Coordinates of N, CA, C and O in Angstrom, one line a residue:
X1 N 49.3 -62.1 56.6 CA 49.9 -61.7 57.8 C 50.2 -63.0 58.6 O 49.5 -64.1 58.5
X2 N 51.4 -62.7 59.3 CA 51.6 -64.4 60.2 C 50.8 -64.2 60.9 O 50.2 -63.2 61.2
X3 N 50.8 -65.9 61.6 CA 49.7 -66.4 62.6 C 50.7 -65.6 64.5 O 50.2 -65.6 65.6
X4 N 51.6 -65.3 64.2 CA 52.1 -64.7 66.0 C 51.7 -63.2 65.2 O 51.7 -64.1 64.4
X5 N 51.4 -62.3 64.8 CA 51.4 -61.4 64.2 C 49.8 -61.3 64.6 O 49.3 -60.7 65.5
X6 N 49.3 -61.8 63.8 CA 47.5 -62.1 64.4 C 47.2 -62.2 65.4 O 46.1 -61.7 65.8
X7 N 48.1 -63.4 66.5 CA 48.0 -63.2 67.9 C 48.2 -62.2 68.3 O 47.2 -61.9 69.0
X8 N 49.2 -61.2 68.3 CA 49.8 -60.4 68.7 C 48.2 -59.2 68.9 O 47.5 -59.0 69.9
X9 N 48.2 -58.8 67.5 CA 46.9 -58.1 66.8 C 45.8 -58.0 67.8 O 45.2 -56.9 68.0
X10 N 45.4 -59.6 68.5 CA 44.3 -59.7 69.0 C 44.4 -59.6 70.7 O 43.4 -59.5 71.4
X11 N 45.6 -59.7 71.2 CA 45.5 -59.0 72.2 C 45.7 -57.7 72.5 O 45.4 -57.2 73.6
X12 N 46.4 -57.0 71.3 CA 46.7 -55.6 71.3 C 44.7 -54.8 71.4 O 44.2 -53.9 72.1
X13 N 44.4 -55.7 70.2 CA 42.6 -55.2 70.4 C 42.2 -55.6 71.6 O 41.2 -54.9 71.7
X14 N 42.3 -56.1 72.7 CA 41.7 -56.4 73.9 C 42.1 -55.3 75.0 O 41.3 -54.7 75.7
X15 N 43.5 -55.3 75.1 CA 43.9 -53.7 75.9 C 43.1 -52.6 75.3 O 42.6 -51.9 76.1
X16 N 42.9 -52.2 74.0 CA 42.2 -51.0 73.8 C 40.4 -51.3 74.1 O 39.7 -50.4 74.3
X17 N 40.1 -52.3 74.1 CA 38.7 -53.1 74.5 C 38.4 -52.6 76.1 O 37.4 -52.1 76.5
X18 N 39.7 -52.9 76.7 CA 40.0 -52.7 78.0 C 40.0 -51.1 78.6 O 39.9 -50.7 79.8
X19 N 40.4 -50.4 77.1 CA 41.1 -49.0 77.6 C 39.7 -48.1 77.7 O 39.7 -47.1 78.3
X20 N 38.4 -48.6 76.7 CA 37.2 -48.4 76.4 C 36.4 -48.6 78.0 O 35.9 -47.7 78.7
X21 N 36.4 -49.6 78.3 CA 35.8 -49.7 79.8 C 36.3 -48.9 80.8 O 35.5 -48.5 81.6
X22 N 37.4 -48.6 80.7 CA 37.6 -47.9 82.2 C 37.6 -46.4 81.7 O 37.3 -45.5 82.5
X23 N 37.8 -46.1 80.6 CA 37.5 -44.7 80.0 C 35.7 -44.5 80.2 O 35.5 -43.3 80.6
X24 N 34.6 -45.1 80.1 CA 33.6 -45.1 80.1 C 33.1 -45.1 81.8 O 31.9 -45.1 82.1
X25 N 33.9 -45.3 82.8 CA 33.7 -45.2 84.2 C 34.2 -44.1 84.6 O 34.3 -44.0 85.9
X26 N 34.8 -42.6 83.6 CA 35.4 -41.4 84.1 C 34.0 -41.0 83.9 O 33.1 -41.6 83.2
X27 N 33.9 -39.7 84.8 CA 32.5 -39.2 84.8 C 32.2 -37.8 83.8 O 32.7 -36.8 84.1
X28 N 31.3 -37.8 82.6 CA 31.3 -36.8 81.6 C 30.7 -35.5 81.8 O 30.9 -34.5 81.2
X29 N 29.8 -35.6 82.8 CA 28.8 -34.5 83.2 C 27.2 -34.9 82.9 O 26.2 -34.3 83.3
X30 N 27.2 -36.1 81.9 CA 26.4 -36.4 81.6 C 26.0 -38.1 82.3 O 27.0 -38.8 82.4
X31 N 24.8 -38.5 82.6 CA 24.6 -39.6 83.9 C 24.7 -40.7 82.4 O 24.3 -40.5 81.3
X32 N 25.5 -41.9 83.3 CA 25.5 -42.8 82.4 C 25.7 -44.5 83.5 O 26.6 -44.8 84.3
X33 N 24.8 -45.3 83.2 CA 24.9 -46.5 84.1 C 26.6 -46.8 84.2 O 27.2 -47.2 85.3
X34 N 27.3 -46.6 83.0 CA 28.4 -47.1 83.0 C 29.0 -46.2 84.5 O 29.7 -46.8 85.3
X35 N 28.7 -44.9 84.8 CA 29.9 -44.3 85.6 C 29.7 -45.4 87.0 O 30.6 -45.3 87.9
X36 N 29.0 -46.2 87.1 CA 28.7 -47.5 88.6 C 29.6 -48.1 88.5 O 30.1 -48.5 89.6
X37 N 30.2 -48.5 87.4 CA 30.6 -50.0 87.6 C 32.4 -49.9 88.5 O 33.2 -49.0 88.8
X38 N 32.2 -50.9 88.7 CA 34.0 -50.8 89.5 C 33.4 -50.8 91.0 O 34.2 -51.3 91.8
X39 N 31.8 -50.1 91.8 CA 31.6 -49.7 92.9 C 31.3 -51.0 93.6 O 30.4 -51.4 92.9
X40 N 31.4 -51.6 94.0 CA 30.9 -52.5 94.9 C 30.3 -52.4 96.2 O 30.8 -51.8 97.1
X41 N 28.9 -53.1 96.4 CA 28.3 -52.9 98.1 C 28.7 -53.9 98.5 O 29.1 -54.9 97.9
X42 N 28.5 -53.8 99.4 CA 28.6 -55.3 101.0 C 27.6 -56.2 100.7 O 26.6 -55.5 101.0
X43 N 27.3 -57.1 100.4 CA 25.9 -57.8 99.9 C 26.1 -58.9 101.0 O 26.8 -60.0 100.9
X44 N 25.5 -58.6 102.1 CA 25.5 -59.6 103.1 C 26.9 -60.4 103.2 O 26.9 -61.6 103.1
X45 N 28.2 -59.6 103.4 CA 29.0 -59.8 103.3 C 29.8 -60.0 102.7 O 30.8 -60.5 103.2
X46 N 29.5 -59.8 101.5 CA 30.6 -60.4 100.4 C 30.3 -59.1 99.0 O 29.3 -59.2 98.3
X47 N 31.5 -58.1 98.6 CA 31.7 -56.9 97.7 C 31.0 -57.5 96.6 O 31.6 -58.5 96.0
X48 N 29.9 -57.2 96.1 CA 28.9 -57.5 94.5 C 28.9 -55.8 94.2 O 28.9 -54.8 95.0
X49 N 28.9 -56.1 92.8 CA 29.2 -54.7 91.7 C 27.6 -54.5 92.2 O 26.9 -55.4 92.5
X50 N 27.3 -53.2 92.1 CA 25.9 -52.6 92.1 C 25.2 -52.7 91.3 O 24.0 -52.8 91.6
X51 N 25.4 -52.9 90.1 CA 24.4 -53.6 88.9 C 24.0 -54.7 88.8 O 23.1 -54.9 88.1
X52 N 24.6 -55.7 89.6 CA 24.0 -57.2 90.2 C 23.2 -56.9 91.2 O 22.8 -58.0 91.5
X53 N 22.6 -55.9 92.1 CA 22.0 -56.2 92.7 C 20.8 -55.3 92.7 O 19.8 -55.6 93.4
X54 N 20.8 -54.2 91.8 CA 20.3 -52.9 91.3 C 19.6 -52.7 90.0 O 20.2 -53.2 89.1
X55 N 18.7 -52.3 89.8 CA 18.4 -51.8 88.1 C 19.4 -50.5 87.9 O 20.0 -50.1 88.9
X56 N 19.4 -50.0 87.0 CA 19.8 -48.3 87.0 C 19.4 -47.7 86.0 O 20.0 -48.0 85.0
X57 N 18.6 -47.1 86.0 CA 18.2 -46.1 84.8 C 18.5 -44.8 84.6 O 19.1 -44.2 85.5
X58 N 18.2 -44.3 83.6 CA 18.7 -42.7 83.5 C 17.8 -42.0 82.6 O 17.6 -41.9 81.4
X59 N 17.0 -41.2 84.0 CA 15.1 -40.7 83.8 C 15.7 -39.7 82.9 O 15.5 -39.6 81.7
X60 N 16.5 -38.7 83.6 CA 17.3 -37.2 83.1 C 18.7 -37.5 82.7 O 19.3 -38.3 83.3
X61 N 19.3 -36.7 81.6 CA 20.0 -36.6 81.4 C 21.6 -36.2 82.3 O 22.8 -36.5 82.2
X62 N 20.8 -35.5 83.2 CA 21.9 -35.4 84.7 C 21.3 -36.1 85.7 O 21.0 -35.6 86.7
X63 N 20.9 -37.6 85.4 CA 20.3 -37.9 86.9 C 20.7 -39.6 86.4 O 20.9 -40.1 85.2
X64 N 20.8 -40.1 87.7 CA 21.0 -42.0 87.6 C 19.7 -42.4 88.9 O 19.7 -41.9 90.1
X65 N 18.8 -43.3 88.3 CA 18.1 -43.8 89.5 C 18.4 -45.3 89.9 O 18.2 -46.1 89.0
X66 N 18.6 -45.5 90.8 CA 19.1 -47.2 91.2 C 17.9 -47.6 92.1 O 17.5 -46.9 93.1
X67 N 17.5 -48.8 91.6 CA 17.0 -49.3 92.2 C 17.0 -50.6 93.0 O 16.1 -51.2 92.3
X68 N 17.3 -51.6 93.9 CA 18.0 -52.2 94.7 C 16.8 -53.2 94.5 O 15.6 -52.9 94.8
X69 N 17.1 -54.7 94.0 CA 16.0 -55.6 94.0 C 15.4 -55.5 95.5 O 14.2 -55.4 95.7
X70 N 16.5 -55.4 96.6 CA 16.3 -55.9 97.9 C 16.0 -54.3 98.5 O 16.9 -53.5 98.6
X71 N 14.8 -54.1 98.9 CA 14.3 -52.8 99.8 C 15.7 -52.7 100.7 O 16.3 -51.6 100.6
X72 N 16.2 -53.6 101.5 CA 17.1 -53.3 102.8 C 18.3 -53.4 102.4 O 19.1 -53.8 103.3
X73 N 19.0 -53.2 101.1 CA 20.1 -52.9 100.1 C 20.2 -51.4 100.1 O 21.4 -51.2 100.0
X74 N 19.9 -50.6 100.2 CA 19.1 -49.5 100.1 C 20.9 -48.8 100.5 O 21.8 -48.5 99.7
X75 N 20.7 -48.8 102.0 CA 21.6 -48.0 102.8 C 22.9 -48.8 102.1 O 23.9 -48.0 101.8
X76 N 23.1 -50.1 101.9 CA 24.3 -50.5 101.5 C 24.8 -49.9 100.3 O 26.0 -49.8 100.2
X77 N 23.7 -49.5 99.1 CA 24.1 -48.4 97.7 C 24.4 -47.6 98.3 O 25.6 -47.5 98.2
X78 N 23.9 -47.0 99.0 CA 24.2 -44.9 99.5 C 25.9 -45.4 100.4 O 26.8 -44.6 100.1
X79 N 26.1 -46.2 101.2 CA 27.2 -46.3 101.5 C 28.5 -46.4 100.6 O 29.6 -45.9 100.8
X80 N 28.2 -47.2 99.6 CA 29.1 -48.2 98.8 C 29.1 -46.8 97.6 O 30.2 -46.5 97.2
X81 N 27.9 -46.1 97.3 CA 28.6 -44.9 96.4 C 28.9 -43.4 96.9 O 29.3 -42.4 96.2
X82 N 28.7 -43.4 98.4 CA 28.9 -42.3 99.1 C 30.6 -42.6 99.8 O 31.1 -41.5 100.2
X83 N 31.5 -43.9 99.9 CA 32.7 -43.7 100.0 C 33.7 -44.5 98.8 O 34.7 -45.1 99.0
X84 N 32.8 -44.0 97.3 CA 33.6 -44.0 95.8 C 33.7 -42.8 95.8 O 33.3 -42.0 96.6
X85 N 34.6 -42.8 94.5 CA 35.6 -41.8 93.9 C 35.0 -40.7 93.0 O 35.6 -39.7 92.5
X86 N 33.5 -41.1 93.0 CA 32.6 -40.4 92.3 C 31.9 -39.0 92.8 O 31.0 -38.4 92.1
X87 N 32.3 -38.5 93.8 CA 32.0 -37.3 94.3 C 30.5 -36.6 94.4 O 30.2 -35.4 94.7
X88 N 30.0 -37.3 94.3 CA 28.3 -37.3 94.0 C 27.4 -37.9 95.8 O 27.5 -38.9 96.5
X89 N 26.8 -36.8 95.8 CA 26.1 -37.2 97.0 C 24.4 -37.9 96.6 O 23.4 -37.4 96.0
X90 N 24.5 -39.5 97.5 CA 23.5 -40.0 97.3 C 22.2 -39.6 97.6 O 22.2 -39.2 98.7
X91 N 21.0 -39.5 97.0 CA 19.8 -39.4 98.0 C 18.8 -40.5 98.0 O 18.2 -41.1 97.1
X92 N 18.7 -40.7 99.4 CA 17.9 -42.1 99.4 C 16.1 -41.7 99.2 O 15.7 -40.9 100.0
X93 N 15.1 -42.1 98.4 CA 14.0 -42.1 98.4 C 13.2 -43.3 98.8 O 12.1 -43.7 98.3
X94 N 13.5 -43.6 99.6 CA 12.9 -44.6 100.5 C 13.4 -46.4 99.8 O 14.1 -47.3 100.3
X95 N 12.5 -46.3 98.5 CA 13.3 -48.0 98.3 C 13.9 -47.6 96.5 O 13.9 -48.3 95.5
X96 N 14.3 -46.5 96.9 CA 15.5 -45.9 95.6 C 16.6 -45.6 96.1 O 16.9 -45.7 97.3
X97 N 17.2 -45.1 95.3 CA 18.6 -44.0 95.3 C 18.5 -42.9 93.9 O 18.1 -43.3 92.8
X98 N 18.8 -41.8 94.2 CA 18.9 -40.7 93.4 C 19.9 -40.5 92.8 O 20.4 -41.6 93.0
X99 N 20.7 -40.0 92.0 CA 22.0 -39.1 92.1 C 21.8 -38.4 91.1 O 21.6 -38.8 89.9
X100 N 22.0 -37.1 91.7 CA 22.1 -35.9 90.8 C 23.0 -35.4 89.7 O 23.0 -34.1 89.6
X101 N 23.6 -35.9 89.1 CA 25.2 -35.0 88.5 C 25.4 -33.7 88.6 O 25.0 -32.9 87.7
X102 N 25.9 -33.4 89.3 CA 26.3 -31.8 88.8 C 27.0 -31.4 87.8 O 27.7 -32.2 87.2
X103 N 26.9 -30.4 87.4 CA 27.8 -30.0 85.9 C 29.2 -29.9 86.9 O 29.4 -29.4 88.0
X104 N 30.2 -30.6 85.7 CA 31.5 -30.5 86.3 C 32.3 -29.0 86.0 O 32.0 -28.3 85.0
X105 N 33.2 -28.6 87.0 CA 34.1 -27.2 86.9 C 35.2 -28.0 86.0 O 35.7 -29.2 85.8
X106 N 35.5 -26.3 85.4 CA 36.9 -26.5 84.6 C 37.9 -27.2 85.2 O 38.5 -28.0 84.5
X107 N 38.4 -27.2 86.7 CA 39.1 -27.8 87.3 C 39.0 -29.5 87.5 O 39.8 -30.4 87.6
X108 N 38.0 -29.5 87.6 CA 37.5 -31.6 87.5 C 37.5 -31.9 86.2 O 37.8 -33.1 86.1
X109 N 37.3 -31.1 84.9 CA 37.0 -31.6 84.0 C 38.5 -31.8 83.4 O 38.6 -32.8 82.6
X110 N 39.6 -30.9 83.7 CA 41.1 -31.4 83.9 C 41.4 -32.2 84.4 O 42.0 -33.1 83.7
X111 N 41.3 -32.4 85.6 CA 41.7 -33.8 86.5 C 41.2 -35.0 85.8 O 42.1 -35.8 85.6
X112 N 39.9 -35.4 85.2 CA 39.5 -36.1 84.6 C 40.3 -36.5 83.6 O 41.0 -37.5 83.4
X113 N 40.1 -35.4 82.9 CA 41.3 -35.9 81.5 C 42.4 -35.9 81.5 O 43.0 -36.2 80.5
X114 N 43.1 -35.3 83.1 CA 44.4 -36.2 83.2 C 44.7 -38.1 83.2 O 45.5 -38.9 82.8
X115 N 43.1 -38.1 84.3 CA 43.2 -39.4 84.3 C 42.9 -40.5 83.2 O 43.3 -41.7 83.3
X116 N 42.1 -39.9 81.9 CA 42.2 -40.7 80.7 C 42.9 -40.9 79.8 O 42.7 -41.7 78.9
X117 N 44.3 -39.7 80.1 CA 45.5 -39.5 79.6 C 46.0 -40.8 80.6 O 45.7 -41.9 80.0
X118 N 46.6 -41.1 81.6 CA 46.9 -41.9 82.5 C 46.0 -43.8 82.2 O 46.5 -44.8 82.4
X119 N 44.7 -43.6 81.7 CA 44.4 -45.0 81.4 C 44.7 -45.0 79.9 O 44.8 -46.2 79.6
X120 N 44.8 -44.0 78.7 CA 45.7 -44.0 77.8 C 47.1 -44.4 77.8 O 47.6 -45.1 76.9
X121 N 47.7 -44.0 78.7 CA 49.2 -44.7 78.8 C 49.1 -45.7 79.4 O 48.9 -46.6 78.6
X122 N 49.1 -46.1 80.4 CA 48.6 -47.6 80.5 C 48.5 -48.5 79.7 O 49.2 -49.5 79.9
X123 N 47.6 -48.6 78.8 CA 47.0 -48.8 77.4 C 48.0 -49.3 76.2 O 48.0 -50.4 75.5
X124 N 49.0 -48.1 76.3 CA 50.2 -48.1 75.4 C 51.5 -49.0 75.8 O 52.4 -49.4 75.0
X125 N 51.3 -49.1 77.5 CA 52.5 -50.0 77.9 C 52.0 -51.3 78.0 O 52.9 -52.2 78.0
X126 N 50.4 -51.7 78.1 CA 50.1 -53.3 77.8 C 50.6 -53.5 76.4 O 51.2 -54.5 76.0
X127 N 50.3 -52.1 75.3 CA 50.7 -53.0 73.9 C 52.1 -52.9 73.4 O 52.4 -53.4 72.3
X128 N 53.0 -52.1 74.3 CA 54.3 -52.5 74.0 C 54.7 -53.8 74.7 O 55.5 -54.6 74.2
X129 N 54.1 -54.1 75.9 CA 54.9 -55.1 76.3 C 54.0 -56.8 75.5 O 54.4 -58.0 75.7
X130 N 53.0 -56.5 74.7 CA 52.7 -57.6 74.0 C 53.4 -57.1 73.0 O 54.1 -58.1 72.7
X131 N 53.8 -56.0 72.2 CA 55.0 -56.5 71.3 C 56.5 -56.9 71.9 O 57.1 -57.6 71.1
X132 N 57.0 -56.8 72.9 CA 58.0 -57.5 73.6 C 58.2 -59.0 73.6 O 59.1 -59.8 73.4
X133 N 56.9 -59.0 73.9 CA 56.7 -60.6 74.0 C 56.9 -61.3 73.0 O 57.6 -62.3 73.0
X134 N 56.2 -60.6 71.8 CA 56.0 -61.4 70.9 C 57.2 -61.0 69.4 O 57.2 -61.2 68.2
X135 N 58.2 -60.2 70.4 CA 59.5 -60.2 69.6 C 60.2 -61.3 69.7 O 60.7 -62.0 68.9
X136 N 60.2 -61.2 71.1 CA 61.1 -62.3 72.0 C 60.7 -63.4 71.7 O 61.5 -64.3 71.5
X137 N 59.3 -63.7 71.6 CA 59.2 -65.4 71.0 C 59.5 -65.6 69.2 O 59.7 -66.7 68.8
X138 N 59.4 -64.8 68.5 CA 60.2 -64.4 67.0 C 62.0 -64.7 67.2 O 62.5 -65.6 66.4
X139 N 62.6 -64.1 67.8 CA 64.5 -64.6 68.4 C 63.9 -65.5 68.6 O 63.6 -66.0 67.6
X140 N 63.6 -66.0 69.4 CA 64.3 -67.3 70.1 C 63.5 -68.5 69.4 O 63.6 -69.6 69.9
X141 N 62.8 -68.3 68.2 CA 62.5 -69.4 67.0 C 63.1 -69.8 66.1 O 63.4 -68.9 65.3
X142 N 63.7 -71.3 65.8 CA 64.9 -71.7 65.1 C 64.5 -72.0 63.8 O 65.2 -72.6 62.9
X143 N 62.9 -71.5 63.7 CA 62.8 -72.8 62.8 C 62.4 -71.4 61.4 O 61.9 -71.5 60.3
X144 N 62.6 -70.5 61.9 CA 62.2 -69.3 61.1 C 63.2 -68.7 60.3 O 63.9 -68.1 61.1
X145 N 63.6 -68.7 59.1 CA 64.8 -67.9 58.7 C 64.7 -66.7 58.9 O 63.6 -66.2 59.4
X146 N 65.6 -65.9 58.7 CA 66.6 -64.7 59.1 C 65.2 -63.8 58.2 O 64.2 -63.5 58.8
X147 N 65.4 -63.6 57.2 CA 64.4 -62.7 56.5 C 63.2 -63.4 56.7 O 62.5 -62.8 55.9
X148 N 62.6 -64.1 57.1 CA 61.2 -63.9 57.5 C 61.0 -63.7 59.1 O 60.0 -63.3 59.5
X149 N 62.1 -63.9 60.0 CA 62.0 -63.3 61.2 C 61.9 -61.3 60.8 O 60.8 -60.8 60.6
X150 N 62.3 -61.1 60.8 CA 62.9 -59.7 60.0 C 61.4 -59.3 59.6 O 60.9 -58.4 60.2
X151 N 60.7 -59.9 58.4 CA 58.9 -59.3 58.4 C 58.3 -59.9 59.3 O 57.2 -59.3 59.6
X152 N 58.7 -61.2 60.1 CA 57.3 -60.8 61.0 C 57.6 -60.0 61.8 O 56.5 -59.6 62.1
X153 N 58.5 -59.3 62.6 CA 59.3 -58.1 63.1 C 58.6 -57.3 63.1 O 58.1 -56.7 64.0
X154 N 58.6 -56.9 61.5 CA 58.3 -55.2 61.0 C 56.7 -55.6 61.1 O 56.0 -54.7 61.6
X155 N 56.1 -56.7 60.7 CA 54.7 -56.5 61.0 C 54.1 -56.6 62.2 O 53.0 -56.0 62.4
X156 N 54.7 -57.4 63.3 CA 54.3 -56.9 64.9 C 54.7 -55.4 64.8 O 53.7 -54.6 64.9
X157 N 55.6 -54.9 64.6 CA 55.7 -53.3 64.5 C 54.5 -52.4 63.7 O 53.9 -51.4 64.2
X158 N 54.5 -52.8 63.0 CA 53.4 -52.0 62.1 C 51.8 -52.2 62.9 O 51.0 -51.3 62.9
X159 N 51.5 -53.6 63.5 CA 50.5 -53.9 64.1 C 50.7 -52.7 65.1 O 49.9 -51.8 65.0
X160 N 51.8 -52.6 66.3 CA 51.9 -52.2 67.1 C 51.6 -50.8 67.2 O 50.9 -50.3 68.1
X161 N 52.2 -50.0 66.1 CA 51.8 -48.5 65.6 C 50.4 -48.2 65.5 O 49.8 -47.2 66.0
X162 N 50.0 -49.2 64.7 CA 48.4 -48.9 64.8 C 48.0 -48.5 65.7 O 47.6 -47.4 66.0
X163 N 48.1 -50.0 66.8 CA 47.1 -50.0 67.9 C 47.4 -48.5 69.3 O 46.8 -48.2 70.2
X164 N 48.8 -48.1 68.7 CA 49.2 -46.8 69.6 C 48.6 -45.9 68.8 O 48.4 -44.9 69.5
X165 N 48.3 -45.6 68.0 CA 47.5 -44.6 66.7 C 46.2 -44.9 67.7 O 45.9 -44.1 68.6
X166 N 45.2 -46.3 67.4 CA 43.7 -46.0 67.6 C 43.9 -45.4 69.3 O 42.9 -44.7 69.6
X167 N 44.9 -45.6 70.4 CA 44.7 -45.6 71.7 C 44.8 -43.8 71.6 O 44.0 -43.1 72.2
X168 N 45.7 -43.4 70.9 CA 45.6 -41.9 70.8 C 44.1 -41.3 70.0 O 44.1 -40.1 70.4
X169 N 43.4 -41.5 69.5 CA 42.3 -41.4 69.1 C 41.2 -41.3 70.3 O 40.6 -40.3 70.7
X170 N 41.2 -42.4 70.5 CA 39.8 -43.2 71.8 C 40.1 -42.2 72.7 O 39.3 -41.2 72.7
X171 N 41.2 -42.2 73.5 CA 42.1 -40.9 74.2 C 41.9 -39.2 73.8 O 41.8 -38.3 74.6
X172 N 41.8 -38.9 72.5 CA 41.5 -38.0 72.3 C 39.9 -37.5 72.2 O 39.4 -36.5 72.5
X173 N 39.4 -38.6 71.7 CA 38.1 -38.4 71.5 C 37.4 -38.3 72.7 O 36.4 -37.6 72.8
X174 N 38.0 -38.9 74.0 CA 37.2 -38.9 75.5 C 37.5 -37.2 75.9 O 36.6 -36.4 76.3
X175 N 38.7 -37.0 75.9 CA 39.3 -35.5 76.1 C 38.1 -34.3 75.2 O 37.5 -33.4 75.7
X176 N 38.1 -34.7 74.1 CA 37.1 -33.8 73.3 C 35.4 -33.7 74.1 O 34.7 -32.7 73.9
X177 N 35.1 -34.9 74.8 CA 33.9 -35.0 75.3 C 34.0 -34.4 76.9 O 33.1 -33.9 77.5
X178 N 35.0 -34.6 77.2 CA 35.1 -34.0 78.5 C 35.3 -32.6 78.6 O 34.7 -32.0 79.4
X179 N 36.0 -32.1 77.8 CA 36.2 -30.5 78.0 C 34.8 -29.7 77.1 O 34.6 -28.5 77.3
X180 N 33.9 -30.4 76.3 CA 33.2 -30.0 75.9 C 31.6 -29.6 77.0 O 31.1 -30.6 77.5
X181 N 31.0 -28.4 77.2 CA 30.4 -28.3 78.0 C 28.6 -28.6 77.6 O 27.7 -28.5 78.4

């Protein structure tokens, strides 16, 4: 395989690397440290992810317990995940936080996997537009003849199919976990 062909390869693996993280911050019904991340508190004025300033465990399978190195962090968690996107009401236990999961409805559990459909496509237009890129620097190389421009072509192509093949996969496989009760 050529060496733009292998570059190409290795950033196409990084968007699906990418498409893995933010798919693992949709919420399954089941409690998972990952659904925190993205939330940021006020940390004496300046936005820190809750995992920098928190342990988080998961005692129950429907439950997350955070715990705040700093006792007087406390209210700044229950703020910082009481106005996220996570729908989950905090409970403060003095120098904890609770959160309960609820089992999700058929109707959230759609919405959800609209939205992993949506970081799926996403997904697919980072790896079209690194094959763009990396067409366009193939033309405009002088030092390549005509038929080996032409296979490294077809093999950015063929790279590119894949990596839209595994994104439909990862994508389907989250959908299969989500509608599953």
């Amino acid at each position: 395989m050529d060496e733009m062909t292998l570059e190409a390869q290795g950033k196409m693996n990084k968007a699906i690397e990418a498409l893995h993280g933010s798919l693992s911050t949709l919420r399954t019904g089941r409690a998972s440290a990952a659904m925190l991340n993205g939330i940021e508190v006020d940390y004496y004025g300046c936005p820190t992810p809750i995992n920098q300033i928190s342990s988080i465990s998961v005692p129950e399978p429907r439950q997350l317990l955070i715990k705040p190195f700093d006792k007087n962090d406390v209210k700044a968690v229950i703020a910082a995940i009481a106005v996220s996107d996570l729908g989950i009401n905090p409970i403060n236990e003095g120098d904890k936080v609770r959160l309960n999961i609820p089992p999700l409805t058929e109707d959230r559990r759609r919405e959800i996997t609209k939205q992993a459909r949506k970081y799926g496509e996403d997904c697919k237009i980072a790896i079209r537009n690194v094959r763009r890129d990396y067409m366009d620097l193939v033309k405009i190389d002088d030092t390549m003849s005509e038929d080996y421009q032409k296979r490294v072509e077809e093999e950015i192509q063929k790279v590119t199919d894949e990596a839209v093949k595994n994104v439909d996969v990862v994508v389907a496989e989250k959908e299969k976990e989500l509608m599953s009760i």
